[in-house]
Short mmCIF file of C-alpha atoms and ligand atoms in Angstrom, two decimals:
data_model
loop_
_atom_site.label_atom_id
_atom_site.label_comp_id
_atom_site.label_asym_id
_atom_site.label_seq_id
_atom_site.Cartn_x
_atom_site.Cartn_y
_atom_site.Cartn_z
CA UNK A 1 -72.22 37.92 -72.39
CA UNK A 2 -74.51 37.23 -74.63
CA UNK A 3 -77.25 39.18 -72.85
CA UNK A 4 -74.66 42.22 -73.71
CA UNK A 5 -74.88 41.41 -76.89
CA UNK A 6 -78.13 41.19 -77.67
CA UNK A 7 -78.36 44.47 -75.60
CA UNK A 8 -76.03 46.17 -78.07
CA UNK A 9 -77.75 44.49 -81.04
CA UNK A 10 -80.76 45.98 -80.07
CA UNK A 11 -79.72 49.31 -80.00
CA UNK A 12 -77.91 49.38 -83.29
CA UNK A 13 -81.25 48.48 -84.24
CA UNK A 14 -82.83 50.84 -83.01
CA UNK A 15 -80.18 53.46 -84.55
CA UNK A 16 -80.68 51.56 -87.90
CA UNK A 17 -84.60 52.05 -88.06
CA UNK A 18 -84.50 55.46 -87.12
CA UNK A 19 -81.48 56.37 -89.14
CA UNK A 20 -83.62 54.40 -92.16
CA UNK A 21 -86.31 56.92 -91.34
CA UNK A 22 -83.91 59.56 -91.08
CA UNK A 23 -83.12 58.58 -94.75
CA UNK A 24 -86.66 58.55 -96.19
CA UNK A 25 -88.03 61.88 -94.86
CA UNK A 26 -84.88 63.44 -95.95
CA UNK A 27 -84.87 62.12 -99.15
CA UNK A 28 -89.25 63.26 -99.64
CA UNK A 29 -88.29 66.92 -97.82
CA UNK A 30 -85.40 67.95 -99.26
CA UNK A 31 -83.68 65.39 -102.39
CA UNK A 32 -86.79 64.63 -104.48
CA UNK A 33 -87.54 67.71 -106.29
CA UNK A 34 -91.52 68.38 -107.10
CA UNK A 35 -91.73 67.20 -110.38
CA UNK A 36 -93.73 70.13 -111.84
CA UNK A 37 -90.98 72.54 -110.77
CA UNK A 38 -88.48 70.17 -112.76
CA UNK A 39 -90.65 70.21 -116.10
CA UNK A 40 -90.51 74.53 -115.32
CA UNK A 41 -86.74 73.98 -115.62
CA UNK A 42 -86.39 71.87 -118.33
CA UNK A 43 -88.79 73.93 -120.45
CA UNK A 44 -86.70 76.97 -119.80
CA UNK A 45 -83.55 74.69 -120.88
CA UNK A 46 -85.54 73.85 -124.02
CA UNK A 47 -86.62 77.28 -125.04
CA UNK A 48 -82.83 78.44 -124.77
CA UNK A 49 -81.38 75.55 -126.43
CA UNK A 50 -84.15 76.10 -129.84
CA UNK A 51 -82.80 79.83 -129.53
CA UNK A 52 -79.06 78.20 -129.89
CA UNK A 53 -79.71 76.02 -132.79
CA UNK A 54 -81.50 78.28 -134.72
CA UNK A 55 -78.74 81.31 -134.01
CA UNK A 56 -75.66 78.84 -135.13
CA UNK A 57 -77.46 77.47 -137.80
CA UNK A 58 -78.13 81.10 -139.71
CA UNK A 59 -74.80 82.49 -138.50
CA UNK A 60 -72.48 79.75 -139.33
CA UNK A 61 -74.15 77.33 -141.82
CA UNK A 62 -71.08 75.50 -142.60
CA UNK A 63 -69.59 74.55 -138.94
CA UNK A 64 -69.88 71.09 -138.62
CA UNK A 65 -72.33 70.26 -136.19
CA UNK A 66 -74.49 67.15 -135.14
CA UNK A 67 -77.91 68.74 -133.80
CA UNK A 68 -77.59 70.01 -129.63
CA UNK A 69 -79.38 68.39 -127.43
CA UNK A 70 -79.77 69.07 -123.34
CA UNK A 71 -78.44 66.23 -120.93
CA UNK A 72 -77.37 65.59 -117.43
CA UNK A 73 -79.66 64.62 -114.05
CA UNK A 74 -82.29 66.90 -114.98
CA UNK A 75 -82.86 64.81 -117.50
CA UNK A 76 -82.15 61.33 -116.04
CA UNK A 77 -84.61 62.16 -112.69
CA UNK A 78 -81.76 62.35 -110.95
CA UNK A 79 -81.12 65.83 -110.39
CA UNK A 80 -81.70 66.33 -106.55
CA UNK A 81 -82.51 69.98 -104.14
CA UNK A 82 -83.20 72.40 -106.49
CA UNK A 83 -83.52 72.07 -110.35
CA UNK A 84 -80.72 74.09 -111.23
CA UNK A 85 -78.27 72.82 -113.64
CA UNK A 86 -78.32 71.05 -116.96
CA UNK A 87 -75.83 70.15 -120.02
CA UNK A 88 -76.52 71.30 -123.28
CA UNK A 89 -74.22 68.86 -125.43
CA UNK A 90 -72.86 70.34 -128.88
CA UNK A 91 -71.20 67.28 -131.02
CA UNK A 92 -68.81 67.79 -133.50
CA UNK A 93 -68.57 66.30 -136.57
CA UNK A 94 -64.48 65.27 -137.46
CA UNK A 95 -63.60 64.22 -141.00
CA UNK A 96 -62.44 60.49 -139.39
CA UNK A 97 -59.23 60.91 -142.18
CA UNK A 98 -58.40 63.80 -140.71
CA UNK A 99 -57.96 63.16 -136.74
CA UNK A 100 -57.34 60.50 -134.31
CA UNK A 101 -57.39 59.63 -130.59
CA UNK A 102 -54.70 58.66 -128.24
CA UNK A 103 -55.39 57.57 -125.10
CA UNK A 104 -53.92 59.37 -122.15
CA UNK A 105 -51.85 56.58 -120.59
CA UNK A 106 -50.03 56.56 -124.09
CA UNK A 107 -49.04 59.90 -123.67
CA UNK A 108 -46.16 61.56 -122.02
CA UNK A 109 -48.86 63.13 -119.50
CA UNK A 110 -49.50 59.10 -118.54
CA UNK A 111 -53.27 60.11 -117.63
CA UNK A 112 -56.23 57.77 -118.60
CA UNK A 113 -59.80 59.12 -119.11
CA UNK A 114 -58.09 61.44 -120.82
CA UNK A 115 -57.04 61.32 -124.56
CA UNK A 116 -55.48 63.50 -127.46
CA UNK A 117 -57.18 63.99 -130.60
CA UNK A 118 -54.60 64.46 -133.29
CA UNK A 119 -54.41 66.12 -136.67
CA UNK A 120 -53.25 63.73 -138.94
CA UNK A 121 -52.16 63.69 -142.96
CA UNK A 122 -51.39 67.22 -143.10
CA UNK A 123 -49.35 66.57 -145.82
CA UNK A 124 -52.19 65.39 -148.21
CA UNK A 125 -54.58 67.46 -146.55
CA UNK A 126 -52.92 70.28 -145.71
CA UNK A 127 -54.11 72.53 -142.99
CA UNK A 128 -57.68 74.45 -143.47
CA UNK A 129 -59.24 70.95 -145.02
CA UNK A 130 -60.79 70.08 -141.65
CA UNK A 131 -63.70 73.36 -140.79
CA UNK A 132 -62.00 72.47 -136.64
CA UNK A 133 -58.29 72.84 -138.20
CA UNK A 134 -58.80 76.62 -136.89
CA UNK A 135 -58.97 74.64 -133.52
CA UNK A 136 -55.52 73.46 -133.85
CA UNK A 137 -52.89 73.97 -131.48
CA UNK A 138 -49.06 71.67 -131.77
CA UNK A 139 -50.67 69.40 -133.95
CA UNK A 140 -53.72 68.60 -131.88
CA UNK A 141 -57.31 69.47 -131.32
CA UNK A 142 -57.44 72.19 -128.50
CA UNK A 143 -60.54 71.31 -126.79
CA UNK A 144 -59.59 75.31 -125.30
CA UNK A 145 -59.59 76.71 -128.55
CA UNK A 146 -62.95 74.90 -129.07
CA UNK A 147 -64.58 76.26 -126.11
CA UNK A 148 -63.10 80.01 -127.48
CA UNK A 149 -64.71 79.64 -130.50
CA UNK A 150 -67.96 79.14 -128.86
CA UNK A 151 -67.37 81.72 -126.42
CA UNK A 152 -66.86 84.46 -128.73
CA UNK A 153 -70.58 83.13 -130.44
CA UNK A 154 -72.72 82.76 -127.49
CA UNK A 155 -71.02 85.35 -124.89
CA UNK A 156 -70.54 87.74 -128.03
CA UNK A 157 -72.24 87.39 -130.42
CA UNK A 158 -75.86 86.48 -129.77
CA UNK A 159 -78.20 89.61 -128.61
CA UNK A 160 -79.36 87.77 -125.05
CA UNK A 161 -81.24 90.53 -123.05
CA UNK A 162 -83.24 90.54 -126.48
CA UNK A 163 -83.75 87.10 -126.71
CA UNK A 164 -84.16 86.57 -122.92
CA UNK A 165 -87.03 89.41 -123.10
CA UNK A 166 -89.08 87.54 -125.80
CA UNK A 167 -88.76 84.29 -123.71
CA UNK A 168 -89.75 85.54 -120.76
CA UNK A 169 -86.23 84.87 -118.84
CA UNK A 170 -83.42 86.85 -118.08
CA UNK A 171 -80.19 85.21 -119.82
CA UNK A 172 -76.78 86.29 -119.29
CA UNK A 173 -73.36 84.33 -119.54
CA UNK A 174 -71.43 83.91 -116.74
CA UNK A 175 -68.28 84.80 -116.58
CA UNK A 176 -65.58 84.09 -115.89
CA UNK A 177 -66.78 80.22 -116.07
CA UNK A 178 -64.92 76.98 -116.34
CA UNK A 179 -66.44 75.69 -119.45
CA UNK A 180 -69.37 78.18 -121.35
CA UNK A 181 -72.19 78.92 -118.92
CA UNK A 182 -75.47 80.31 -119.35
CA UNK A 183 -77.14 81.65 -116.61
CA UNK A 184 -81.60 81.88 -116.87
CA UNK A 185 -83.42 83.10 -114.49
CA UNK A 186 -86.24 81.77 -115.20
CA UNK A 187 -88.58 83.22 -112.39
CA UNK A 188 -87.87 85.81 -109.20
CA UNK A 189 -86.17 83.26 -107.08
CA UNK A 190 -85.09 80.37 -110.17
CA UNK A 191 -82.06 80.35 -111.29
CA UNK A 192 -80.93 77.47 -114.03
CA UNK A 193 -77.40 77.39 -115.03
CA UNK A 194 -76.86 75.78 -118.55
CA UNK A 195 -73.06 74.49 -119.35
CA UNK A 196 -72.39 74.40 -123.21
CA UNK A 197 -70.12 71.39 -123.61
CA UNK A 198 -68.75 70.41 -126.82
CA UNK A 199 -68.80 66.28 -127.68
CA UNK A 200 -66.90 64.33 -129.74
CA UNK A 201 -67.43 60.77 -130.63
CA UNK A 202 -64.71 58.57 -131.75
CA UNK A 203 -65.15 55.94 -133.91
CA UNK A 204 -64.67 53.84 -131.84
CA UNK A 205 -67.51 54.77 -129.59
CA UNK A 206 -65.69 56.86 -127.06
CA UNK A 207 -66.96 59.96 -126.06
CA UNK A 208 -64.80 62.55 -125.35
CA UNK A 209 -66.38 65.96 -123.35
CA UNK A 210 -64.41 69.52 -123.81
CA UNK A 211 -64.52 69.81 -119.96
CA UNK A 212 -60.66 70.41 -119.05
CA UNK A 213 -58.98 68.65 -116.20
CA UNK A 214 -59.43 70.49 -113.07
CA UNK A 215 -55.87 70.69 -112.22
CA UNK A 216 -54.68 71.69 -116.10
CA UNK A 217 -51.59 72.55 -115.98
CA UNK A 218 -50.53 74.02 -119.58
CA UNK A 219 -48.85 70.98 -120.53
CA UNK A 220 -52.70 69.51 -120.24
CA UNK A 221 -54.53 72.05 -122.09
CA UNK A 222 -54.88 70.16 -124.73
CA UNK A 223 -56.75 67.06 -122.82
CA UNK A 224 -60.03 66.07 -123.88
CA UNK A 225 -61.93 64.67 -120.62
CA UNK A 226 -63.57 60.68 -121.78
CA UNK A 227 -67.03 60.64 -120.37
CA UNK A 228 -68.30 57.65 -118.51
CA UNK A 229 -71.90 59.63 -118.04
CA UNK A 230 -74.21 57.85 -119.52
CA UNK A 231 -73.12 54.46 -119.52
CA UNK A 232 -72.42 54.50 -115.76
CA UNK A 233 -75.81 55.89 -115.11
CA UNK A 234 -77.41 53.17 -117.57
CA UNK A 235 -75.87 50.85 -115.29
CA UNK A 236 -76.90 51.78 -112.35
CA UNK A 237 -80.66 52.05 -113.00
CA UNK A 238 -80.58 48.70 -115.47
CA UNK A 239 -79.56 47.17 -111.60
CA UNK A 240 -82.02 48.67 -110.05
CA UNK A 241 -84.63 47.83 -112.17
CA UNK A 242 -83.61 44.20 -111.99
CA UNK A 243 -83.90 44.00 -108.31
CA UNK A 244 -86.14 47.00 -107.32
CA UNK A 245 -83.44 48.71 -105.56
CA UNK A 246 -82.61 51.52 -103.98
CA UNK A 247 -78.81 53.00 -105.39
CA UNK A 248 -80.60 55.65 -107.55
CA UNK A 249 -82.24 56.86 -104.05
CA UNK A 250 -79.30 55.90 -102.31
CA UNK A 251 -77.26 58.16 -105.40
CA UNK A 252 -79.71 61.27 -104.81
CA UNK A 253 -79.43 60.71 -100.91
CA UNK A 254 -75.69 61.24 -100.84
CA UNK A 255 -75.65 63.82 -103.78
CA UNK A 256 -77.68 65.87 -101.79
CA UNK A 257 -75.94 65.43 -98.99
CA UNK A 258 -72.75 67.03 -100.54
CA UNK A 259 -74.49 69.69 -102.11
CA UNK A 260 -75.65 70.75 -99.24
CA UNK A 261 -72.64 70.77 -97.14
CA UNK A 262 -69.71 72.79 -98.26
CA UNK A 263 -66.81 70.32 -96.95
CA UNK A 264 -68.50 68.11 -99.29
CA UNK A 265 -68.85 69.66 -102.56
CA UNK A 266 -66.11 68.41 -104.69
CA UNK A 267 -67.48 65.02 -104.35
CA UNK A 268 -69.58 64.50 -107.59
CA UNK A 269 -71.78 61.82 -109.27
CA UNK A 270 -69.32 60.30 -111.25
CA UNK A 271 -67.68 59.10 -107.95
CA UNK A 272 -70.97 58.24 -106.36
CA UNK A 273 -72.06 56.48 -108.82
CA UNK A 274 -68.92 54.39 -108.87
CA UNK A 275 -68.70 53.54 -105.34
CA UNK A 276 -72.16 52.64 -105.51
CA UNK A 277 -72.20 49.85 -108.65
CA UNK A 278 -68.96 48.72 -106.84
CA UNK A 279 -70.75 48.24 -103.81
CA UNK A 280 -72.86 46.53 -105.95
CA UNK A 281 -70.85 44.01 -106.95
CA UNK A 282 -70.19 42.80 -103.25
CA UNK A 283 -73.45 43.24 -101.63
CA UNK A 284 -77.36 41.99 -102.94
CA UNK A 285 -79.32 43.63 -100.48
CA UNK A 286 -80.90 46.91 -102.18
CA UNK A 287 -84.21 46.45 -100.82
CA UNK A 288 -85.62 49.87 -99.57
CA UNK A 289 -85.95 48.90 -96.07
CA UNK A 290 -81.91 47.99 -96.46
CA UNK A 291 -81.29 51.97 -97.47
CA UNK A 292 -79.28 52.89 -93.80
CA UNK A 293 -77.08 49.70 -94.04
CA UNK A 294 -75.73 50.72 -97.86
CA UNK A 295 -76.10 54.27 -96.67
CA UNK A 296 -72.96 53.47 -94.03
CA UNK A 297 -71.86 50.99 -96.19
CA UNK A 298 -71.49 53.40 -99.13
CA UNK A 299 -69.46 56.15 -96.63
CA UNK A 300 -67.53 53.45 -95.08
CA UNK A 301 -66.48 52.78 -99.12
CA UNK A 302 -66.07 56.37 -99.66
CA UNK A 303 -63.82 57.04 -96.82
CA UNK A 304 -61.87 53.54 -98.13
CA UNK A 305 -61.18 54.89 -101.51
CA UNK A 306 -60.26 58.45 -99.83
CA UNK A 307 -57.38 56.66 -97.54
CA UNK A 308 -56.35 54.80 -100.32
CA UNK A 309 -56.70 58.00 -102.69
CA UNK A 310 -57.81 55.93 -105.38
CA UNK A 311 -61.30 55.13 -107.11
CA UNK A 312 -61.62 53.23 -110.03
CA UNK A 313 -63.97 53.72 -112.40
CA UNK A 314 -66.06 50.67 -113.07
CA UNK A 315 -65.86 51.47 -116.97
CA UNK A 316 -62.12 51.70 -116.84
CA UNK A 317 -60.07 50.75 -113.93
CA UNK A 318 -57.05 52.60 -114.96
CA UNK A 319 -58.95 55.82 -114.72
CA UNK A 320 -58.72 57.01 -110.74
CA UNK A 321 -61.93 59.12 -110.40
CA UNK A 322 -59.57 61.17 -107.35
CA UNK A 323 -57.07 62.00 -109.61
CA UNK A 324 -58.52 65.57 -110.08
CA UNK A 325 -58.60 66.60 -106.68
CA UNK A 326 -55.59 67.46 -104.40
CA UNK A 327 -54.17 65.55 -101.41
CA UNK A 328 -55.21 68.30 -99.24
CA UNK A 329 -58.64 68.22 -100.55
CA UNK A 330 -58.84 64.13 -100.40
CA UNK A 331 -57.77 64.28 -96.56
CA UNK A 332 -60.40 67.07 -95.82
CA UNK A 333 -63.38 65.27 -97.52
CA UNK A 334 -61.83 61.87 -96.15
CA UNK A 335 -61.83 63.43 -92.75
CA UNK A 336 -65.39 64.83 -92.70
CA UNK A 337 -67.13 61.37 -93.83
CA UNK A 338 -64.77 59.42 -91.05
CA UNK A 339 -66.40 62.34 -88.83
CA UNK A 340 -69.85 61.27 -89.74
CA UNK A 341 -70.04 57.78 -89.74
CA UNK A 342 -70.29 58.17 -86.04
CA UNK A 343 -73.27 60.55 -86.57
CA UNK A 344 -74.70 59.65 -90.27
CA UNK A 345 -77.61 61.89 -88.97
CA UNK A 346 -75.67 65.05 -88.78
CA UNK A 347 -75.15 64.92 -92.37
CA UNK A 348 -78.62 65.63 -93.03
CA UNK A 349 -79.00 68.81 -90.72
CA UNK A 350 -78.26 71.49 -93.07
P1 GDP B 1 -75.30 66.56 -110.87
O1 GDP B 1 -75.00 67.18 -111.85
O2 GDP B 1 -74.42 66.04 -109.75
O3 GDP B 1 -76.74 66.65 -110.81
O4 GDP B 1 -74.80 65.25 -112.04
P2 GDP B 1 -74.53 64.69 -113.69
O5 GDP B 1 -74.94 63.71 -113.53
O6 GDP B 1 -75.89 65.94 -113.99
O7 GDP B 1 -73.22 65.34 -113.93
C1 GDP B 1 -73.14 66.19 -114.54
C2 GDP B 1 -71.48 66.82 -114.60
O8 GDP B 1 -70.91 65.70 -115.26
C3 GDP B 1 -71.50 67.96 -115.13
O9 GDP B 1 -70.04 68.62 -114.17
C4 GDP B 1 -70.71 67.70 -116.23
O10 GDP B 1 -69.54 68.08 -117.36
C5 GDP B 1 -70.35 66.50 -116.17
N1 GDP B 1 -70.34 65.32 -117.28
C6 GDP B 1 -69.37 64.66 -118.09
N2 GDP B 1 -69.64 63.67 -118.90
C7 GDP B 1 -71.24 64.44 -119.30
C8 GDP B 1 -71.99 63.66 -120.37
O11 GDP B 1 -71.94 62.95 -121.23
N3 GDP B 1 -73.23 64.70 -120.40
C9 GDP B 1 -74.06 65.16 -119.27
N4 GDP B 1 -74.66 66.21 -119.04
N5 GDP B 1 -72.64 65.99 -118.14
C10 GDP B 1 -71.11 64.70 -118.34
#
């Protein structure tokens, strides 16, 4: 009867209340990084960036680059648990008439979200006319080859021990690494990983980064990855600003949960940001009091996306953000999150 329903509702709302309390406690104790720690990490990244600028300008004055800059969650106040990583963006200058970009869906690989960068006008401007021709493979600009150029430079010819001792850090290139990464030890027990990320900003405003496709077969080697990060985080923040919402807090909680649970590390910030943006289209109430409801909602929607094998990027729905996970990984992630639906607090016991 209705009495039973009322009791169940009451019980459910008690559970919600305690989940709400748990989430905020977890947020303050584990997720949020003290601002002092963030500042020290940013300082270390900035010092390294400054050294690299000086070195590259001196050693390769004709390499066409724009000023390198730091970016990532450490700079957007979206980093969680520990201040331990940042990206050093390296914007490359390409001659407009010599290079053009082709969307992945228009190539035989048919992968939306990835692009080829083709060398044009070779008959009038022969090989060597563009500085970046040295990184051309089969008529295309190869991100792998670009990374190798920087790797030789950054890992091979910079005296990091000397620079480190001046700056009072221990700096060493991480080998092997998927991209090019520097490990900076800036305190006895504090490590910061700085990823070196070559960047192309194409004429139509498309940003491409030299970060390989995770399941890269040889035929994927020439693909550049389109970056939606700036646009998607800006969108999320703008929505929160409009209604004083808890989307960023919800993002930080789920990021921390995934960072602390080995079974969930394959889910990244972009998966979560887009899942929350998609939820925001259906759900209006993002008040701080609704965090528990929205968090459960997010877990359910992630399970749904994983079951369907599809999580569209809100900025280009043709892009499936799960395309770099294997079927088995998708199954395992889905199973872990599905189990957590009945005991969400288990996700915070780490
Ligand atoms: P977090 O690493 O989970 O805290 O999330 P971030 O929001 O900092 O995302 C960093 C990840 O996004 C790295 O793996 C980058 O390789 C990738 N990424 C893709 N596009 C960009 C970009 O435009 N800037 C930065 N900084 N990272 C990007």
